Each structure stands twice: as C-alpha cells, then as structure tokens.
PDB file of C-alpha atoms and ligand atoms in Angstrom:
ATOM      1  CA  UNK A 208       0.000   0.000   0.000  1.00  0.00           C
ATOM      2  CA  UNK A 209       1.269   3.463  -0.844  1.00  0.00           C
ATOM      3  CA  UNK A 210       1.168   5.885   2.050  1.00  0.00           C
ATOM      4  CA  UNK A 211       2.580   9.332   2.693  1.00  0.00           C
ATOM      5  CA  UNK A 212       5.383  10.049   5.143  1.00  0.00           C
ATOM      6  CA  UNK A 213       2.993  12.522   6.856  1.00  0.00           C
ATOM      7  CA  UNK A 214       0.492   9.746   7.548  1.00  0.00           C
ATOM      8  CA  UNK A 215       3.182   7.532   9.063  1.00  0.00           C
ATOM      9  CA  UNK A 216       4.241  10.447  11.279  1.00  0.00           C
ATOM     10  CA  UNK A 217       0.615  11.064  12.225  1.00  0.00           C
ATOM     11  CA  UNK A 218       0.169   7.420  13.280  1.00  0.00           C
ATOM     12  CA  UNK A 219       3.316   7.630  15.429  1.00  0.00           C
ATOM     13  CA  UNK A 220       2.081  10.914  16.947  1.00  0.00           C
ATOM     14  CA  UNK A 221      -1.275   9.313  17.778  1.00  0.00           C
ATOM     15  CA  UNK A 222       0.548   6.338  19.350  1.00  0.00           C
ATOM     16  CA  UNK A 223       2.593   8.668  21.556  1.00  0.00           C
ATOM     17  CA  UNK A 224      -0.468  10.656  22.635  1.00  0.00           C
ATOM     18  CA  UNK A 225      -2.438   7.556  23.643  1.00  0.00           C
ATOM     19  CA  UNK A 226       0.445   5.787  25.440  1.00  0.00           C
ATOM     20  CA  UNK A 227       0.474   3.763  27.634  1.00  0.00           C
ATOM     21  CA  UNK A 228      -2.788   2.655  26.000  1.00  0.00           C
ATOM     22  CA  UNK A 229      -2.896   1.453  22.426  1.00  0.00           C
ATOM     23  CA  UNK A 230      -4.263   3.914  19.890  1.00  0.00           C
ATOM     24  CA  UNK A 231      -6.290   2.889  16.855  1.00  0.00           C
ATOM     25  CA  UNK A 232      -7.809   4.293  13.707  1.00  0.00           C
ATOM     26  CA  UNK A 233      -8.665   3.634  10.102  1.00  0.00           C
ATOM     27  CA  UNK A 234      -7.005   4.450   6.794  1.00  0.00           C
ATOM     28  CA  UNK A 235      -9.090   5.276   3.739  1.00  0.00           C
ATOM     29  CA  UNK A 236      -7.632   4.265   0.380  1.00  0.00           C
ATOM     30  CA  UNK A 237      -8.193   4.607  -3.335  1.00  0.00           C
ATOM     31  CA  UNK A 238      -6.513   2.371  -5.930  1.00  0.00           C
ATOM     32  CA  UNK A 239      -4.051   0.952  -3.426  1.00  0.00           C
ATOM     33  CA  UNK A 240      -2.970   4.335  -2.079  1.00  0.00           C
ATOM     34  CA  UNK A 241      -3.808   5.626   1.388  1.00  0.00           C
ATOM     35  CA  UNK A 242      -5.753   8.867   1.022  1.00  0.00           C
ATOM     36  CA  UNK A 243      -7.030   9.700   4.528  1.00  0.00           C
ATOM     37  CA  UNK A 244      -6.212   8.895   8.104  1.00  0.00           C
ATOM     38  CA  UNK A 245      -9.055   8.755  10.605  1.00  0.00           C
ATOM     39  CA  UNK A 246      -8.366   8.577  14.314  1.00  0.00           C
ATOM     40  CA  UNK A 247     -10.711   6.457  16.415  1.00  0.00           C
ATOM     41  CA  UNK A 248     -11.138   5.848  20.120  1.00  0.00           C
ATOM     42  CA  UNK A 249      -9.900   2.574  21.514  1.00  0.00           C
ATOM     43  CA  UNK A 250     -13.082   1.232  23.145  1.00  0.00           C
ATOM     44  CA  UNK A 251     -10.921  -0.977  25.374  1.00  0.00           C
ATOM     45  CA  UNK A 252      -8.673   1.900  26.521  1.00  0.00           C
ATOM     46  CA  UNK A 253      -6.057  -0.761  27.186  1.00  0.00           C
ATOM     47  CA  UNK A 254      -2.258  -1.050  26.873  1.00  0.00           C
ATOM     48  CA  UNK A 255      -2.702  -4.629  25.623  1.00  0.00           C
ATOM     49  CA  UNK A 256      -5.452  -4.543  23.033  1.00  0.00           C
ATOM     50  CA  UNK A 257      -7.676  -2.328  20.979  1.00  0.00           C
ATOM     51  CA  UNK A 258     -11.214  -2.299  19.662  1.00  0.00           C
ATOM     52  CA  UNK A 259     -12.170   0.488  17.264  1.00  0.00           C
ATOM     53  CA  UNK A 260     -15.029   2.235  19.053  1.00  0.00           C
ATOM     54  CA  UNK A 261     -18.242   1.178  17.241  1.00  0.00           C
ATOM     55  CA  UNK A 262     -19.541   4.777  17.015  1.00  0.00           C
ATOM     56  CA  UNK A 263     -16.263   5.925  15.487  1.00  0.00           C
ATOM     57  CA  UNK A 264     -16.226   2.990  13.117  1.00  0.00           C
ATOM     58  CA  UNK A 265     -19.711   3.890  11.885  1.00  0.00           C
ATOM     59  CA  UNK A 266     -18.861   7.588  11.509  1.00  0.00           C
ATOM     60  CA  UNK A 267     -15.565   6.884   9.725  1.00  0.00           C
ATOM     61  CA  UNK A 268     -17.089   4.368   7.305  1.00  0.00           C
ATOM     62  CA  UNK A 269     -19.678   7.020   6.375  1.00  0.00           C
ATOM     63  CA  UNK A 270     -16.970   9.605   5.754  1.00  0.00           C
ATOM     64  CA  UNK A 271     -15.007   7.154   3.595  1.00  0.00           C
ATOM     65  CA  UNK A 272     -18.155   6.493   1.609  1.00  0.00           C
ATOM     66  CA  UNK A 273     -18.637  10.233   1.037  1.00  0.00           C
ATOM     67  CA  UNK A 274     -15.026  10.526  -0.119  1.00  0.00           C
ATOM     68  CA  UNK A 275     -15.271   7.489  -2.394  1.00  0.00           C
ATOM     69  CA  UNK A 276     -12.679   5.656  -0.336  1.00  0.00           C
ATOM     70  CA  UNK A 277     -12.351   2.038   0.652  1.00  0.00           C
ATOM     71  CA  UNK A 278     -11.219   0.868   4.048  1.00  0.00           C
ATOM     72  CA  UNK A 279      -7.568   0.267   3.217  1.00  0.00           C
ATOM     73  CA  UNK A 280      -6.283  -0.518   6.678  1.00  0.00           C
ATOM     74  CA  UNK A 281      -6.957  -0.494  10.382  1.00  0.00           C
ATOM     75  CA  UNK A 282      -4.059   0.794  12.438  1.00  0.00           C
ATOM     76  CA  UNK A 283      -3.120   0.468  16.082  1.00  0.00           C
ATOM     77  CA  UNK A 284      -0.075   0.884  18.268  1.00  0.00           C
ATOM     78  CA  UNK A 285       2.117  -1.374  20.335  1.00  0.00           C
ATOM     79  CA  UNK A 286       3.696   0.630  23.117  1.00  0.00           C
ATOM     80  CA  UNK A 287       6.035  -2.048  24.473  1.00  0.00           C
ATOM     81  CA  UNK A 288       6.203  -4.798  21.862  1.00  0.00           C
ATOM     82  CA  UNK A 289       7.438  -4.970  18.256  1.00  0.00           C
ATOM     83  CA  UNK A 290       5.328  -4.017  15.246  1.00  0.00           C
ATOM     84  CA  UNK A 291       3.998  -7.524  14.693  1.00  0.00           C
ATOM     85  CA  UNK A 292       0.436  -8.856  15.193  1.00  0.00           C
ATOM     86  CA  UNK A 293      -0.205 -10.418  18.594  1.00  0.00           C
ATOM     87  CA  UNK A 294      -2.403 -13.490  18.945  1.00  0.00           C
ATOM     88  CA  UNK A 295      -5.129 -11.086  20.123  1.00  0.00           C
ATOM     89  CA  UNK A 296      -4.726  -9.095  16.888  1.00  0.00           C
ATOM     90  CA  UNK A 297      -4.898 -12.268  14.813  1.00  0.00           C
ATOM     91  CA  UNK A 298      -8.088 -13.366  16.580  1.00  0.00           C
ATOM     92  CA  UNK A 299      -9.635  -9.913  16.129  1.00  0.00           C
ATOM     93  CA  UNK A 300      -8.852  -9.910  12.398  1.00  0.00           C
ATOM     94  CA  UNK A 301     -10.707 -13.173  11.892  1.00  0.00           C
ATOM     95  CA  UNK A 302     -14.034 -11.353  11.655  1.00  0.00           C
ATOM     96  CA  UNK A 303     -12.607  -8.679   9.355  1.00  0.00           C
ATOM     97  CA  UNK A 304     -10.089 -10.176   6.922  1.00  0.00           C
ATOM     98  CA  UNK A 305     -10.240  -7.587   4.108  1.00  0.00           C
ATOM     99  CA  UNK A 306      -8.366  -4.523   5.351  1.00  0.00           C
ATOM    100  CA  UNK A 307      -4.652  -4.498   5.996  1.00  0.00           C
ATOM    101  CA  UNK A 308      -3.502  -4.141   9.569  1.00  0.00           C
ATOM    102  CA  UNK A 309      -0.969  -1.407  10.238  1.00  0.00           C
ATOM    103  CA  UNK A 310       0.917  -1.603  13.523  1.00  0.00           C
ATOM    104  CA  UNK A 311       3.064   1.194  14.920  1.00  0.00           C
ATOM    105  CA  UNK A 312       5.519   0.164  17.618  1.00  0.00           C
ATOM    106  CA  UNK A 313       6.833   2.892  19.875  1.00  0.00           C
ATOM    107  CA  UNK A 314       8.787   0.405  22.009  1.00  0.00           C
ATOM    108  CA  UNK A 315      11.818   2.415  20.870  1.00  0.00           C
ATOM    109  CA  UNK A 316      10.488   5.931  21.446  1.00  0.00           C
ATOM    110  CA  UNK A 317      13.197   7.447  19.259  1.00  0.00           C
ATOM    111  CA  UNK A 318      12.438   5.249  16.276  1.00  0.00           C
ATOM    112  CA  UNK A 319       8.757   4.358  15.757  1.00  0.00           C
ATOM    113  CA  UNK A 320       8.388   1.298  13.547  1.00  0.00           C
ATOM    114  CA  UNK A 321       5.306   1.150  11.312  1.00  0.00           C
ATOM    115  CA  UNK A 322       4.528  -2.052   9.418  1.00  0.00           C
ATOM    116  CA  UNK A 323       1.541  -3.457   7.543  1.00  0.00           C
ATOM    117  CA  UNK A 324       0.183  -6.992   7.518  1.00  0.00           C
ATOM    118  CA  UNK A 325      -2.463  -9.045   5.817  1.00  0.00           C
ATOM    119  CA  UNK A 326      -4.068 -11.296   8.429  1.00  0.00           C
ATOM    120  CA  UNK A 327      -6.225 -14.009   6.928  1.00  0.00           C
ATOM    121  CA  UNK A 328      -7.333 -17.379   8.265  1.00  0.00           C
ATOM    122  CA  UNK A 329      -4.916 -17.126  11.157  1.00  0.00           C
ATOM    123  CA  UNK A 330      -1.947 -16.469   8.865  1.00  0.00           C
ATOM    124  CA  UNK A 331       0.148 -13.300   8.972  1.00  0.00           C
ATOM    125  CA  UNK A 332       1.907 -11.873   5.938  1.00  0.00           C
ATOM    126  CA  UNK A 333       3.823  -8.616   5.937  1.00  0.00           C
ATOM    127  CA  UNK A 334       2.851  -6.191   3.182  1.00  0.00           C
ATOM    128  CA  UNK A 335       5.205  -3.473   1.975  1.00  0.00           C
ATOM    129  CA  UNK A 336       4.343   0.072   2.991  1.00  0.00           C
ATOM    130  CA  UNK A 337       5.447   2.280   0.169  1.00  0.00           C
ATOM    131  CA  UNK A 338       6.139   5.595   1.893  1.00  0.00           C
ATOM    132  CA  UNK A 339       6.479   8.683  -0.297  1.00  0.00           C
TER     133      UNK A 339
HETATM  134 ZN1  LIG B 546      -1.718  -5.379  18.521  1.00  0.00          ZN
END
C-alpha cells in the first residue's frame, strides 16, 4: 500500500499521545494508495489490546463512503512490543479479513516502527508500505 510520510508520522504521533494505552484508527484508500487517516477511540482503553469504538467505526465508514474511499487498513499501536500482530490481533482480524492491519511500535520511542500486515485465516503476511 502506498502511504505518505505525513500519515506515518501522524500514526506515530497518535501512538505517543495515547500511550500507555494502544491507539487505533482507520485508513481510507483509493486504488491501493492511502488517502485519509481517521483517528478512532480505543473502546478498550487498554495497553494490551484495541477495539475500534463502534460509534467511530460507523462515523468513519460514512466519511469514507462520502469521499469514495475504501477501508484500506486499520491501524493500532504497540507501546512495548514490536510491530507484529499479537495473537489477540490475529483473533480480532478473523471477523474482518479484508483490510490491511498497520501496527506502529513505539517500544523504541526514538524510532517508531510502522509495518503493515495481511491477516487471513490465522496467517500473517507482511505487506510493503510504500512511503512517499
Ligand atoms: Zn496489537
């Protein structure tokens, strides 16, 4: 997925603001390129897991519709662990296999690590994030 450097910075900024809890949000896309970043509340308000708040999810999906965007990815942060899906993330993705999952690790505060994954049928595959 193509994404702008600004969006990656914005995800890292959101992760820092929400710490120690995980942040989450959604990325709208057109033709394989990320076009908008939408912050959401983490309904779990937890340092260990996230659930995109259902009200935010509804509102964001409407906005994407208005902008002619698809749901390209769901993002969240890991504040202490690497940017790799946890078993909890894999379980959560089971009900929603289409979007990519972007994870921002701020375990190293100086060097946020943002990676994208396809999570389908319990399998995890890293997908290149093409930052421009
Ligand atoms: Zn996670």
